[in-house]
Tab-separated table of C-alpha atoms in Angstrom:
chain	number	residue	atom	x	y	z
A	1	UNK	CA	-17.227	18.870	-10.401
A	2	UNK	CA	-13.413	19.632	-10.782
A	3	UNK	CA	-10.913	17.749	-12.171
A	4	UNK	CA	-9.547	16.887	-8.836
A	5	UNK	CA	-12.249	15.210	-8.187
A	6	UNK	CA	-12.733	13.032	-10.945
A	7	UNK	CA	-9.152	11.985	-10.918
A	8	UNK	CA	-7.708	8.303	-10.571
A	9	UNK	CA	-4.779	6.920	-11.393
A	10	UNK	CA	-4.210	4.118	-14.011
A	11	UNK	CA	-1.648	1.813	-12.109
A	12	UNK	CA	-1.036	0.577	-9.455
A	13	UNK	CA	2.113	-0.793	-7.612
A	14	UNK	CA	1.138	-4.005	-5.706
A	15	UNK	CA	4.136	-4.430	-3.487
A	16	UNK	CA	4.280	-8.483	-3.440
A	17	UNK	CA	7.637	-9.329	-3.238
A	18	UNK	CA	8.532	-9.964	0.602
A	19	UNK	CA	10.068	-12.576	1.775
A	20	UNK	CA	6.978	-13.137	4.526
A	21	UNK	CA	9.011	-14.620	7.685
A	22	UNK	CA	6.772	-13.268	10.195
A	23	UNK	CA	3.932	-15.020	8.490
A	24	UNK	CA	5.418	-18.686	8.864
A	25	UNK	CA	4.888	-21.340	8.611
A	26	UNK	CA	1.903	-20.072	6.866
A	27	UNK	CA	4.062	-18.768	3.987
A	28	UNK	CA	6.715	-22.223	3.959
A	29	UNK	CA	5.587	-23.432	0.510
A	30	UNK	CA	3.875	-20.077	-0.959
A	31	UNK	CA	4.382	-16.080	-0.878
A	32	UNK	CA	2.808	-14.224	1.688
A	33	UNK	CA	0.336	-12.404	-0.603
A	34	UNK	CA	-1.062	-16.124	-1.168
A	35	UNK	CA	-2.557	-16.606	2.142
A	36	UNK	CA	-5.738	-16.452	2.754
A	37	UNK	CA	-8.125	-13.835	4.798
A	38	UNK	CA	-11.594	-15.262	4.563
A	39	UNK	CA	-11.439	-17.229	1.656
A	40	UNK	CA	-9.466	-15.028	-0.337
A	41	UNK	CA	-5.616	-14.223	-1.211
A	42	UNK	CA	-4.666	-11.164	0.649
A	43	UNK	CA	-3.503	-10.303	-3.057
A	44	UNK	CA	-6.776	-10.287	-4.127
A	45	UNK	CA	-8.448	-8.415	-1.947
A	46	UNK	CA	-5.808	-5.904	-2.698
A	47	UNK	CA	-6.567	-6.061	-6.289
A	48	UNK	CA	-10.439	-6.751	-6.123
A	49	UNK	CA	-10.368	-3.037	-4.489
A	50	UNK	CA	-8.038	-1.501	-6.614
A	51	UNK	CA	-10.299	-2.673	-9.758
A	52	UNK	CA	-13.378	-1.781	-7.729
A	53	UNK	CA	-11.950	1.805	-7.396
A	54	UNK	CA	-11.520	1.848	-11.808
A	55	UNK	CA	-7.373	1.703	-11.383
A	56	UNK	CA	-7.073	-0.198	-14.631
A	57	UNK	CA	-3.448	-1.549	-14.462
A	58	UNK	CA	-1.445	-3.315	-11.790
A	59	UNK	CA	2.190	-3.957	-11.681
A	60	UNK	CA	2.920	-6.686	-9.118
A	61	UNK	CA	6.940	-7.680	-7.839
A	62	UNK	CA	7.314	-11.063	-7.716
A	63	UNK	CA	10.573	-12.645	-5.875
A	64	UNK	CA	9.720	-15.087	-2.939
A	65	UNK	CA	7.599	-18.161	-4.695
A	66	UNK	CA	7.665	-15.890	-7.533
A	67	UNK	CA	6.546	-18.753	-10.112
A	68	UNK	CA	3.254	-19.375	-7.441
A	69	UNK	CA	2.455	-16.007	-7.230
A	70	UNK	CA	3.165	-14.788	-10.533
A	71	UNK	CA	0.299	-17.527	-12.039
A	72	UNK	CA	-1.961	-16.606	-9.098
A	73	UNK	CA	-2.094	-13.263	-10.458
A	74	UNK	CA	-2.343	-13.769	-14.366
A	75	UNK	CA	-5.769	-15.738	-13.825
A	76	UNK	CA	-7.189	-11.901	-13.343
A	77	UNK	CA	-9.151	-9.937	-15.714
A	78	UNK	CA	-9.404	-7.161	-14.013
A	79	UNK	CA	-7.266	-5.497	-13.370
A	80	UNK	CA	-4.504	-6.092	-15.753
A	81	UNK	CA	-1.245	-7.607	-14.704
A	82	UNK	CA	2.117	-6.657	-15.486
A	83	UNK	CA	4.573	-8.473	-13.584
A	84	UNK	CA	8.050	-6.482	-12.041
A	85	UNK	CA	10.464	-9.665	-11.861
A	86	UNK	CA	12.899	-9.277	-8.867
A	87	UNK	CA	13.933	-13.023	-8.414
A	88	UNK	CA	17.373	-12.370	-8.823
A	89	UNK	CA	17.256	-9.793	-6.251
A	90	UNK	CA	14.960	-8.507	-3.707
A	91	UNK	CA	14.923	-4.517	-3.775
A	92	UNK	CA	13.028	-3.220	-1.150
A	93	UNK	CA	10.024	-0.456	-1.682
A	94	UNK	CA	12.227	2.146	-2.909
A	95	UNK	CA	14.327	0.278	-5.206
A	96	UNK	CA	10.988	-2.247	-6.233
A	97	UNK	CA	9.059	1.048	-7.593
A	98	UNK	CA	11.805	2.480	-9.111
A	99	UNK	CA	12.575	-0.753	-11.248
A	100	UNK	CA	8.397	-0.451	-12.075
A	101	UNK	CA	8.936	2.508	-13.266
A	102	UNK	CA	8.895	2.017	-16.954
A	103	UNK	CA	5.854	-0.308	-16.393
A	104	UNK	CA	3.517	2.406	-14.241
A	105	UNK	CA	3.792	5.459	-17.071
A	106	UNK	CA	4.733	8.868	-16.557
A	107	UNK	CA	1.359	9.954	-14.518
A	108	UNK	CA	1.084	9.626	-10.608
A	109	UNK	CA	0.152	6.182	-9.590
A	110	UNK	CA	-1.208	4.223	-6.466
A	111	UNK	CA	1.045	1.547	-4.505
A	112	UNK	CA	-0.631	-0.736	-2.296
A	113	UNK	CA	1.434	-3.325	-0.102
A	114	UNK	CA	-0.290	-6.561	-0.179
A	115	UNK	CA	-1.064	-6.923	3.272
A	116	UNK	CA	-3.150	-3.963	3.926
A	117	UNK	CA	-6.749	-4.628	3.862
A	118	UNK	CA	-9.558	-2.966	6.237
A	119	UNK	CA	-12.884	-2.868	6.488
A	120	UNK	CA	-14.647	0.351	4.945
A	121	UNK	CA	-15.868	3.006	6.807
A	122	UNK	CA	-18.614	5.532	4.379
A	123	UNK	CA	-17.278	5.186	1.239
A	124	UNK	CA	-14.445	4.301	-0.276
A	125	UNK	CA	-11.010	5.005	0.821
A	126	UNK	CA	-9.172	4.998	-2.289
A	127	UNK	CA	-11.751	7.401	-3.687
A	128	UNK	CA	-11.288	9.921	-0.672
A	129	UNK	CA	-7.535	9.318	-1.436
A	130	UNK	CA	-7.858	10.060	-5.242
A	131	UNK	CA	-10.237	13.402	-4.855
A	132	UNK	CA	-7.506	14.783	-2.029
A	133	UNK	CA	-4.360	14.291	-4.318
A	134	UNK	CA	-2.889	17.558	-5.906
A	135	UNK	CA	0.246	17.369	-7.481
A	136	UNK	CA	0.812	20.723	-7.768
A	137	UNK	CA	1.771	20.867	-4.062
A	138	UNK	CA	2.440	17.202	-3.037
A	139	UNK	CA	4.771	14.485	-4.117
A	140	UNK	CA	2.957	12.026	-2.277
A	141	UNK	CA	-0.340	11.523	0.027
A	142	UNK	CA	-0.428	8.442	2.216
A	143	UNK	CA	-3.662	6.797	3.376
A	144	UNK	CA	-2.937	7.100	7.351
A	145	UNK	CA	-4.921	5.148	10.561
A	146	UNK	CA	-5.077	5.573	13.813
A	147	UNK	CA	-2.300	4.126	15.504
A	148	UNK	CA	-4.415	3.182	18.927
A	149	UNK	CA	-7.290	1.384	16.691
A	150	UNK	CA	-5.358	-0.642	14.036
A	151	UNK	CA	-5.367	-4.100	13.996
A	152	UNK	CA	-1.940	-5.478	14.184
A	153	UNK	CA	0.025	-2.447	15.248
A	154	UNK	CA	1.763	-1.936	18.389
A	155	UNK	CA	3.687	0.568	17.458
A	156	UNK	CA	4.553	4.155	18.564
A	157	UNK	CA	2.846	5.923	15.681
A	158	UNK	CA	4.741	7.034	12.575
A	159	UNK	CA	3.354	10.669	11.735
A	160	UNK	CA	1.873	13.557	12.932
A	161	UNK	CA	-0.701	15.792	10.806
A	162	UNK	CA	-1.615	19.734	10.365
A	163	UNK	CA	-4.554	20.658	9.428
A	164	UNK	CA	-3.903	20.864	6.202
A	165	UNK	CA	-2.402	17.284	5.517
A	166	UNK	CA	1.109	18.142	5.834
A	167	UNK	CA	2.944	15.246	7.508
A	168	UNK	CA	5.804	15.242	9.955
A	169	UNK	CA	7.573	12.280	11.288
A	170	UNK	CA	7.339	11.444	15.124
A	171	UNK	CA	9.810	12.862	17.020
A	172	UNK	CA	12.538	10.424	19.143
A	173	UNK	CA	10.692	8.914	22.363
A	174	UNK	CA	7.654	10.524	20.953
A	175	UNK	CA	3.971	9.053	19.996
A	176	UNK	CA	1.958	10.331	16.947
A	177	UNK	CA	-1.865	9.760	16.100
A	178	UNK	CA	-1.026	8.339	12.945
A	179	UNK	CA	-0.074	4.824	11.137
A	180	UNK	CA	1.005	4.584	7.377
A	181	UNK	CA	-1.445	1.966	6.041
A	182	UNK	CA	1.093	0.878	3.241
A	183	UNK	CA	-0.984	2.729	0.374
A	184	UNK	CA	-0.302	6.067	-1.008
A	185	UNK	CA	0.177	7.803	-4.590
A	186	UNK	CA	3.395	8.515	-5.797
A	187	UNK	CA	4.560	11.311	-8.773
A	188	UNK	CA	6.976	9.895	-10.840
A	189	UNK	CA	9.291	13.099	-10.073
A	190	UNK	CA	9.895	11.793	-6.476
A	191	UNK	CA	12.329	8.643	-7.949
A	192	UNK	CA	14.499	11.532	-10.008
A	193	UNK	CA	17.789	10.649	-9.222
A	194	UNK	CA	17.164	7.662	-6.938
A	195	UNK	CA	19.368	5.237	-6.478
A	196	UNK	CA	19.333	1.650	-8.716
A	197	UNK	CA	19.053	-1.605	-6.275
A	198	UNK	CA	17.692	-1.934	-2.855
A	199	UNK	CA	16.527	1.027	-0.968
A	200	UNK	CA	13.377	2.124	1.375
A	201	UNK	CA	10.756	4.614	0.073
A	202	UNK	CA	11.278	5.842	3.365
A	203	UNK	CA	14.594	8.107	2.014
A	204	UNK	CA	12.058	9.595	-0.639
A	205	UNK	CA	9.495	10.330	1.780
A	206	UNK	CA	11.794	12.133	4.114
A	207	UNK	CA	12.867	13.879	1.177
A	208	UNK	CA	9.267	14.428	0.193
A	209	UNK	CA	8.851	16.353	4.393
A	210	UNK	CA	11.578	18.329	3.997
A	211	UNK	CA	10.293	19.946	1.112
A	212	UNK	CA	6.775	19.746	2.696
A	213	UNK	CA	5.491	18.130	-0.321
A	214	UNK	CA	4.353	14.955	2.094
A	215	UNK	CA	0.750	14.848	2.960
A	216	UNK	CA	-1.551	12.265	4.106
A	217	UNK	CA	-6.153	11.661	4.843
A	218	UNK	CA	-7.022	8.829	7.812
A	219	UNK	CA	-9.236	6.286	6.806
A	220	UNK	CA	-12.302	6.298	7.486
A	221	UNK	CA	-12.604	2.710	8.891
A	222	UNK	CA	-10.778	0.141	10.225
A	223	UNK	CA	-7.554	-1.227	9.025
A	224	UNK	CA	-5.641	-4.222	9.958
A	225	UNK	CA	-2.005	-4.792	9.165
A	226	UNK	CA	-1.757	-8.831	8.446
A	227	UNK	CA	1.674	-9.567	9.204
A	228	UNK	CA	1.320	-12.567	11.237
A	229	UNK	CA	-1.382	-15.828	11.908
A	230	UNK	CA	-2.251	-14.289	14.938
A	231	UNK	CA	-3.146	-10.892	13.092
A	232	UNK	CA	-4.789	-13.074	10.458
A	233	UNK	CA	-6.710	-14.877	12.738
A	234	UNK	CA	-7.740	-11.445	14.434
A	235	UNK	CA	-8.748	-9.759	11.034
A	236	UNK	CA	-11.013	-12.745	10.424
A	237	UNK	CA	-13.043	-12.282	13.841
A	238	UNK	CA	-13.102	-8.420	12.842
A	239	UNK	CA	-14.367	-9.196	9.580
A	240	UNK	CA	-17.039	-11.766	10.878
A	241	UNK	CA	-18.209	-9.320	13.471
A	242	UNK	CA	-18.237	-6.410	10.989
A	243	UNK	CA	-20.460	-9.183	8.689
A	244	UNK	CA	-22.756	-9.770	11.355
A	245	UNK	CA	-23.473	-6.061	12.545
């Protein structure tokens, strides 16, 4: 076996700190990582598959109910916690990771926004993700869906693919196959020069395309964006219908 394949990363970025308004009044007393999908925190069944997949450390943003969320999160064993304190400001992706830097290490590392969850397809995800990952010619791979069978997108797609992985952005007044599913690895060497406060990983990303160091794998699956009660209420009947087949 080569080393591609055996390799994983050791953190993760668990991208927690949103402010959640689409999700109310679900999220008027707590964060939106704190509702629940079937019994559990969409947090934790972030982290339950990160630790599943042997990532052994998580750094988690905390702003919105950061004191709720922050406890939520330290009752874990696995994996560990390390919290990325952005209560006095709100950074965005970009500007979140970068302030997690020191906290992730120097190696490439996994970030997961805490509303992406889906139901397998064969195998694991995150391990197809980890064996495709090559950082001698990527900066980043995304884990990518199909725009026409995710839950919770209505969107007009947000990449197209060659056959090799390479990703493009769709065009203006265009449609593309793919949608980002809000998890990806990340070397360290993409945040070089980046900016301090809030910014979007989308300006590294483009950066990443034009330099055609952006690739991406579609799940095998299906994956379900819960951004709203009436997504979360959908991802439940998915979930029980998946259960029951």
């Amino acid at each position: 076996m080569t080393a591609s394949k055996t390799w994983r990363p050791e953190a993760a970025m668990v991208l927690g700190g949103g402010l959640g308004k689409r999700m109310l009044p679900l999220t008027k007393d707590i964060p939106k990582p704190m509702v629940r999908l079937k019994g559990r925190t969409l947090i934790d069944h972030v982290l339950d598959r990160i630790a599943a997949a042997g990532v052994h450390r998580a750094v988690v943003n905390v702003h919105y109910c950061a004191d709720k969320l922050e406890a939520h999160v330290k009752q874990r064993k696995q994996p560990e916690i390390l919290i990325s304190d952005e209560r006095q400001q709100l950074l965005d992706t970009g500007g979140g990771v970068t302030k997690a830097l020191p906290l992730l290490g120097k190696e490439p590392f996994l970030i997961h926004n805490s509303d992406s969850v889906w139901i397998e397809g064969v195998g694991s995800n995150l391990e197809r993700l980890f064996s495709f990952w090559n950082p001698d010619s990527m900066d980043s791979v995304m884990l990518l869906a199909s725009a026409a069978t995710s839950l919770g997108y209505d969107g007009s797609g947000d990449f197209a693919m060659d056959k090799d992985g390479r990703l493009v952005r769709r065009g203006e007044r265009q449609m593309a196959p793919f949608v980002f599913t809000g998890v990806s690895i990340a070397h360290p060497r993409m945040f070089e020069g980046a900016p301090q406060g809030p910014f979007s990983m989308n300006r590294l990303w483009d950066a990443a395309i034009d330099n055609g160091r952006l690739f991406g794998i579609r799940l095998d699956g299906l994956w379900m964006h819960v951004g709203t009660p009436e997504a979360l209420i959908e991802a439940e009947r998915w979930i029980e219908s998946e259960d029951v087949a």
